[in-house]
Coordinates of C-alpha atoms in Angstrom, one line a residue:
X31 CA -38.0 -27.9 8.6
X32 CA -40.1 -29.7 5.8
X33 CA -41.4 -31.9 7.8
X34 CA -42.5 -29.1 10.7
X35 CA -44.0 -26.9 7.5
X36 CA -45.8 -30.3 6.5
X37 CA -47.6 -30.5 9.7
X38 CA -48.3 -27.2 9.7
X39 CA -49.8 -27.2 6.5
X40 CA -52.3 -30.4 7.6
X41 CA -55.7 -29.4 7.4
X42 CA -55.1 -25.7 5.5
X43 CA -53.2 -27.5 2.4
X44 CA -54.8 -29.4 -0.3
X45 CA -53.0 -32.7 -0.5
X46 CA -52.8 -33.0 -4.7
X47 CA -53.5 -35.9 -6.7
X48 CA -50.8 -37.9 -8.6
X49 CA -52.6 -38.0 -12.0
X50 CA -52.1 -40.5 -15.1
X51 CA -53.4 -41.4 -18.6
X52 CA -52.3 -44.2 -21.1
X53 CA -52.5 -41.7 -23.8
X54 CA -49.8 -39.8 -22.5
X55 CA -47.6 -42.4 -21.7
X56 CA -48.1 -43.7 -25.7
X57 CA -46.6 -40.2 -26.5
X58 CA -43.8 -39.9 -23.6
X59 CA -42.9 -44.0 -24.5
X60 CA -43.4 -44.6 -20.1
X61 CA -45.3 -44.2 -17.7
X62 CA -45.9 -40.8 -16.8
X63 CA -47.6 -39.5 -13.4
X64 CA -48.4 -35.9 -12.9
X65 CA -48.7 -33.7 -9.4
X66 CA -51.5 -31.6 -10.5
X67 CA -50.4 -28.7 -7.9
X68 CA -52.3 -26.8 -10.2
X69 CA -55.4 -27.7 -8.1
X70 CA -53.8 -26.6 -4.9
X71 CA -55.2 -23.5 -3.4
X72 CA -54.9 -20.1 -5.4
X73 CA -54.3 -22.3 -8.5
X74 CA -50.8 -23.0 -7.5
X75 CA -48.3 -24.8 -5.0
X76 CA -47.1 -21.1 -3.9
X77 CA -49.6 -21.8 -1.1
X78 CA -47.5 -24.1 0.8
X79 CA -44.0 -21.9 1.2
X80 CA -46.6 -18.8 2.1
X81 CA -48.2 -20.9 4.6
X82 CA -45.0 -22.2 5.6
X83 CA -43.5 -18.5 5.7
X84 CA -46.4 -16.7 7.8
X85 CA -47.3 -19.3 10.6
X86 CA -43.3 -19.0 11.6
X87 CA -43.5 -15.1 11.8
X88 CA -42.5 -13.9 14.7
X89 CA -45.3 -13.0 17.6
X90 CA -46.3 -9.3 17.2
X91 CA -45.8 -9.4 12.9
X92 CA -47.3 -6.2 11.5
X93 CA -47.9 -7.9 8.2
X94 CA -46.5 -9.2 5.2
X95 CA -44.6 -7.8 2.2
X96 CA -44.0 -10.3 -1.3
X97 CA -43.2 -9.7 -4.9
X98 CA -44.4 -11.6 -7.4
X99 CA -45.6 -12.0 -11.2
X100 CA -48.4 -13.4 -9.5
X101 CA -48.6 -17.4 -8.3
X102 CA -46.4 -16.4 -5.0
X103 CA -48.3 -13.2 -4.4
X104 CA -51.7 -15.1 -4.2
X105 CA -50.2 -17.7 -2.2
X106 CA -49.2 -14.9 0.3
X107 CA -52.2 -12.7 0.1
X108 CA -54.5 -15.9 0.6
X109 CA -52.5 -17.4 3.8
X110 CA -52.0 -13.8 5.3
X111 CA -55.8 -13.1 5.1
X112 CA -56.1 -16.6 6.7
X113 CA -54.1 -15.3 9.5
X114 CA -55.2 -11.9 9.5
X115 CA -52.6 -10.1 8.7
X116 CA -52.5 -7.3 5.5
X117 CA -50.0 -8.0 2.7
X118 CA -48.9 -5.5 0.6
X119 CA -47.8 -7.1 -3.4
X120 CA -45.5 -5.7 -5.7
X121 CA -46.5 -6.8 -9.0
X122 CA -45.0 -6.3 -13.0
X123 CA -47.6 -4.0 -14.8
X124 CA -46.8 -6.8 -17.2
X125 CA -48.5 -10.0 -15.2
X126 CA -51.6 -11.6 -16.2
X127 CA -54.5 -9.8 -15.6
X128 CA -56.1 -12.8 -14.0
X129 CA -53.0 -12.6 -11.2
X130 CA -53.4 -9.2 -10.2
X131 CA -57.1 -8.9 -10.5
X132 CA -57.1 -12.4 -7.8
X133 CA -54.3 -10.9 -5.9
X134 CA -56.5 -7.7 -5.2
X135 CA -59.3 -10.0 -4.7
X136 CA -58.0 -11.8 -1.8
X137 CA -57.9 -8.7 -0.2
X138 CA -53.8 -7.7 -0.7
X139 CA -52.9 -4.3 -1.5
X140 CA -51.3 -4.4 -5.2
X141 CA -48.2 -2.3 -6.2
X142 CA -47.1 -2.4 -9.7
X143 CA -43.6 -1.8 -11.0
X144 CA -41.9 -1.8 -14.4
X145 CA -39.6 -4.8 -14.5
X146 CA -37.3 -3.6 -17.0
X147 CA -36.1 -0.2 -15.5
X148 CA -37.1 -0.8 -11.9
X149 CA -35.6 -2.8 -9.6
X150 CA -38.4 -5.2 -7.5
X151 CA -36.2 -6.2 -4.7
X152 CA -34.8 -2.5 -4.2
X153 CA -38.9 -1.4 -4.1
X154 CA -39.4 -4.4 -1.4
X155 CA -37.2 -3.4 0.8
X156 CA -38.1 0.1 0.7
X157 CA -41.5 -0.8 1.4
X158 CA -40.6 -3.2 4.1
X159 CA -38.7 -0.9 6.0
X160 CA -41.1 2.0 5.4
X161 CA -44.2 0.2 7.1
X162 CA -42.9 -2.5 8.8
X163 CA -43.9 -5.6 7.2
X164 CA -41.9 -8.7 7.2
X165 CA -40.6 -9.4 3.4
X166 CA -41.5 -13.1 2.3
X167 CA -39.6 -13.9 -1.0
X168 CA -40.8 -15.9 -3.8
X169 CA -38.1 -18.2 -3.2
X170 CA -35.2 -17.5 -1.6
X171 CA -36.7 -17.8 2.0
X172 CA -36.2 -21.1 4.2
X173 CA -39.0 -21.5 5.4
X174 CA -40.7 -20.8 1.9
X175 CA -38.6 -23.7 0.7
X176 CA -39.6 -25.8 3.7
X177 CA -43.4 -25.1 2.6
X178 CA -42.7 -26.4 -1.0
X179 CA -40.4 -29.4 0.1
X180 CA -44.1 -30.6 0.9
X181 CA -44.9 -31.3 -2.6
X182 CA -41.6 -33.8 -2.4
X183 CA -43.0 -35.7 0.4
X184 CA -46.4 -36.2 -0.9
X185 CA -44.9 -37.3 -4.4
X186 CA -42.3 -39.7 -2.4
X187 CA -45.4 -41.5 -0.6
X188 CA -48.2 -41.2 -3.6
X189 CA -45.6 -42.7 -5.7
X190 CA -44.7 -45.5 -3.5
X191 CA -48.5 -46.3 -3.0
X192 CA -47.9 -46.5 -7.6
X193 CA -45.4 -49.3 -7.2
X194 CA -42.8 -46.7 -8.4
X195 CA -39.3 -46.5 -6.0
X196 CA -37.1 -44.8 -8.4
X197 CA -38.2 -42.3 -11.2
X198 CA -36.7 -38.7 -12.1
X199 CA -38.9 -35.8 -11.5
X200 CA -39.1 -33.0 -13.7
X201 CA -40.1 -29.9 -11.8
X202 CA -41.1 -26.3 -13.2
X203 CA -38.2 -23.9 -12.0
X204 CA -37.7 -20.7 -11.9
X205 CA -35.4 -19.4 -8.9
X206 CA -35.8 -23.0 -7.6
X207 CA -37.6 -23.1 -4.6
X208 CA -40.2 -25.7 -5.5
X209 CA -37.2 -27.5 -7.1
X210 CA -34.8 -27.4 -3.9
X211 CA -37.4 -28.2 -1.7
X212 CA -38.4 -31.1 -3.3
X213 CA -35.2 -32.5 -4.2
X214 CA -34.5 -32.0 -0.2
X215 CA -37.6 -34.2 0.6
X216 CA -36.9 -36.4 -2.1
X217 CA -32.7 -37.1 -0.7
X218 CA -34.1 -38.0 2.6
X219 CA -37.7 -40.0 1.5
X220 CA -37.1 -41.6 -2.1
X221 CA -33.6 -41.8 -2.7
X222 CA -33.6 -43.3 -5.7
X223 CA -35.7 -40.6 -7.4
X224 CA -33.6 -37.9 -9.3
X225 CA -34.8 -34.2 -9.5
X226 CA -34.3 -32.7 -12.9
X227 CA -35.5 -28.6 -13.4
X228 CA -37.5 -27.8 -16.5
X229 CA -37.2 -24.1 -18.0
X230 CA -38.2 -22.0 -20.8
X231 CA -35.9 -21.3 -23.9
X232 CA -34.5 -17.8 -23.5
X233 CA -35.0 -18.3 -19.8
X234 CA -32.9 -21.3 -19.1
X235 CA -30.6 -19.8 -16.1
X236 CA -30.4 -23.1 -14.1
X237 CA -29.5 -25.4 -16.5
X238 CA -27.1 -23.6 -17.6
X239 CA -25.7 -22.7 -14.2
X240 CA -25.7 -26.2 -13.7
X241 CA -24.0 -27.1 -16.8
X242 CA -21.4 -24.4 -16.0
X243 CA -20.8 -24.6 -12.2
X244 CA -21.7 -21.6 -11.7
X245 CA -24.2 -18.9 -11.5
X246 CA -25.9 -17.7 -15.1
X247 CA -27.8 -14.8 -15.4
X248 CA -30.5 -14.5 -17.4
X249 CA -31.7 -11.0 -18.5
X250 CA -34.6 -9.8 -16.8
X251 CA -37.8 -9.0 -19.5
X252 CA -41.2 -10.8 -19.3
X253 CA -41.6 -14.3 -21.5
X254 CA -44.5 -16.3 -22.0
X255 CA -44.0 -18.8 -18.9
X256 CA -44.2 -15.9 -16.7
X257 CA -44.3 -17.7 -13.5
X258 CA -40.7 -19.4 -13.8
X259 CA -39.2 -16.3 -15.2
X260 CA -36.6 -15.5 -13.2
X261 CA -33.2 -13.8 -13.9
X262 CA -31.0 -16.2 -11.9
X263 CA -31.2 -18.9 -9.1
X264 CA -31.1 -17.9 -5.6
X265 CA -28.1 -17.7 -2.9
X266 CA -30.2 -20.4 -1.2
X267 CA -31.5 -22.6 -3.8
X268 CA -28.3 -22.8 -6.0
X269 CA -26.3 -24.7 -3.4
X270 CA -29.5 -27.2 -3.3
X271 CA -29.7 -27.4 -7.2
X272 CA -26.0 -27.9 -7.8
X273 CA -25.7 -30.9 -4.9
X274 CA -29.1 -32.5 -5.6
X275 CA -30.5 -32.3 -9.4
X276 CA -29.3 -34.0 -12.3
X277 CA -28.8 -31.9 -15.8
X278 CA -31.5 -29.2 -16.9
X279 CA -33.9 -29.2 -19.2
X280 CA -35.2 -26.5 -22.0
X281 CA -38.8 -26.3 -23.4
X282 CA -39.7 -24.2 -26.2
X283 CA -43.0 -21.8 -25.8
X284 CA -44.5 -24.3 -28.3
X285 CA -44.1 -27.1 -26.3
X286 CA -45.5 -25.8 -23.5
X287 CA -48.6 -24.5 -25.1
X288 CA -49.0 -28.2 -26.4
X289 CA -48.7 -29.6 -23.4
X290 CA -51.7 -27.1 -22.1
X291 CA -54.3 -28.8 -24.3
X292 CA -52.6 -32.4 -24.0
X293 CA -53.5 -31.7 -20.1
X294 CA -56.6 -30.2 -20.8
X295 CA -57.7 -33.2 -23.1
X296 CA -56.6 -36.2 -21.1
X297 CA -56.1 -34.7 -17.4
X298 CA -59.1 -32.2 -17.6
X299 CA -56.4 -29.5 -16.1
X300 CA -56.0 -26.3 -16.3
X301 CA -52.2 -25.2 -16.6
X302 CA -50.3 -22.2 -17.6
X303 CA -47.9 -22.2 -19.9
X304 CA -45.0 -21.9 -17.1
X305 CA -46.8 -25.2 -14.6
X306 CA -46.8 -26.6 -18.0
X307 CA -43.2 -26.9 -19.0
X308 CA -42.1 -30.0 -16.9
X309 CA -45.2 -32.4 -18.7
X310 CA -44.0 -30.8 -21.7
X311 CA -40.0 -32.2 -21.7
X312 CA -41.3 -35.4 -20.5
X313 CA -43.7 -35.8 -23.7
X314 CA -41.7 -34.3 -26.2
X315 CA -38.1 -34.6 -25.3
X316 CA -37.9 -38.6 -23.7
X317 CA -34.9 -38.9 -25.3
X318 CA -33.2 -36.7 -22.6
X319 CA -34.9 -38.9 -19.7
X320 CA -34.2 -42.8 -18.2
X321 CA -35.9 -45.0 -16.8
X322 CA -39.2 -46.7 -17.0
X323 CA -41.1 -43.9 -15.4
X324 CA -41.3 -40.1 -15.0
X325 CA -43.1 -37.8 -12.8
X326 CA -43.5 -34.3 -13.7
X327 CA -45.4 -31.3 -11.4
X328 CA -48.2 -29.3 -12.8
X329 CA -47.6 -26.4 -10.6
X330 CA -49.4 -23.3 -11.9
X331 CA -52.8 -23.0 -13.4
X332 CA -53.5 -19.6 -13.6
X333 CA -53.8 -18.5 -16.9
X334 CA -55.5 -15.8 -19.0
X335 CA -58.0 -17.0 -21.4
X336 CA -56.3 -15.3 -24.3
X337 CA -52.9 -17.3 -23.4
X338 CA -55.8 -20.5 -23.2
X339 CA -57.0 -19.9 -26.3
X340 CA -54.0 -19.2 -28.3
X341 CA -53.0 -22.6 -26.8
X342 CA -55.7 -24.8 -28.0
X343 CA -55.0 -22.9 -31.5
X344 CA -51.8 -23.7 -31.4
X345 CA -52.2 -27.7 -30.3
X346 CA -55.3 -28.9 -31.4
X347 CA -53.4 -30.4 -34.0
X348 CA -50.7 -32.2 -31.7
X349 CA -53.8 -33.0 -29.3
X350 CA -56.1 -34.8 -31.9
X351 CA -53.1 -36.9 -32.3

């Protein structure tokens, strides 16, 4: 199935660079290469499970239905409107303005619910059923996973063409569909690479589910790294997660913002805080990663300027260094 998505995606899909800069491997202590999926289309790899998702509707599809706090519904609002089709978004009144303002922009119809008293996947449904649309989750679809198990295949080849066979890769999660799809391409492409998820402090449901065995929930309020805020990993994902990646990792808010300006600064991206937090644990917690060289994605660069700004106050100082 990731290989079908892959084809599919040829020619609609950016193929993303595999970035690096001396100066941060001096801070991570190795070499450090970084998919900038950042620069994918709508600012974020959600393109490539929505792609995935719509072009394997079935004939006759009235249109599309997602939720999102924002990367996924761009994603699906930009490949529906490539294929015609309306998409209906249900959004957290609470997302980035930038996310819902793009969303609208790419021609989906926005619906905005309270994430703390109402429940998103109850409203989907609802909606779904009411008009007709098929619902394409954020990440617990297959052929959404498919779509991001791209991302593995390009990093398996791009880091091949580096000299570099085996290598974990630290991947922004949040209910692990970028994660299980790459670590599926990965198993099968460049076995000797081991996929590690990255979270937020306070938000850390995977690793801890995979330090436990078993399914942690996380509750379910907003956070700084919205994109990768998610309550719990999926019925599909988790099995992936628990065979596949090796122990979790936890960035603090500060980390993230640091790495923001460290990517700005060296890389000349633009990350959120949330495509942010995999760079981050490679620069700032080595100590918790082997081997001589680490690749990390950059998944999300949709931010607000205010979060940008707070960021580069925050980490100028860390930067300069």
């Amino acid at each position: 199935m990731i290989s079908a998505a892959a084809q599919r995606l040829e020619g609609y899909a950016r193929r993303t660079p595999l970035l690096s800069s001396p100066f941060l491997d001096e801070i991570a202590g190795r070499r450090v290469f970084i998919k900038a999926e950042c620069l994918q289309h709508t600012g974020s790899f959600k393109f490539r499970g929505a792609w995935s998702a719509i072009t394997s509707l079935p004939e006759g599809a009235r249109g599309v239905i997602a939720f999102s706090s924002g990367n996924h519904a761009q994603g699906v609002a930009y490949a529906a409107g490539l294929r015609g089709l309306p998409a209906l978004i249900i959004m957290p009144r609470d997302a980035p303005a930038i996310k819902i303002a793009n969303t609208r922009a790419l021609g989906a119809e926005v619906v905005l619910y309270d994430r703390t008293r109402e429940d998103r996947d109850a409203l989907g449904a609802a909606l779904a059923a009411e008009r007709g649309l098929e619902l394409i989750q954020p990440f617990d679809h297959a052929q959404v996973i498919a779509g991001q198990g791209s991302v593995g295949l390009e990093i398996a080849e791009q880091a091949r063409a580096e000299g570099v066979d085996e290598a974990q890769v630290l991947v922004c999660c949040g209910g692990g569909g970028l994660t299980s799809g790459t670590a599926l391409a990965l198993e099968r492409q460049a076995p000797q690479m081991q996929v590690r998820t990255v979270e937020p402090e306070g938000f850390d449901d995977v690793a801890q589910s995979l330090a436990t065995g078993q399914v942690v929930e996380n509750p379910t309020r907003s956070g700084l790294c919205d994109a990768i805020v998610t309550p719990r990993p999926g019925k599909l994902t988790w099995p992936i997660l628990q065979r596949l990646c090796g122990p979790g990792l936890v960035v603090s808010d500060s980390d993230a913002l640091r790495a923001m300006v460290l990517a700005h600064d060296r890389l000349k991206l633009v990350l959120e805080p949330g495509g942010a937090v995999a760079l981050a644990a490679a620069l700032f917690h080595p100590g918790q990663i082997s081997g001589a060289a680490v690749i990390v994605t950059a998944s999300g660069g949709n931010v607000d300027r205010a979060v940008l700004q707070s960021a580069f106050a925050q980490g100028d100082g860390d930067a300069a260094r």
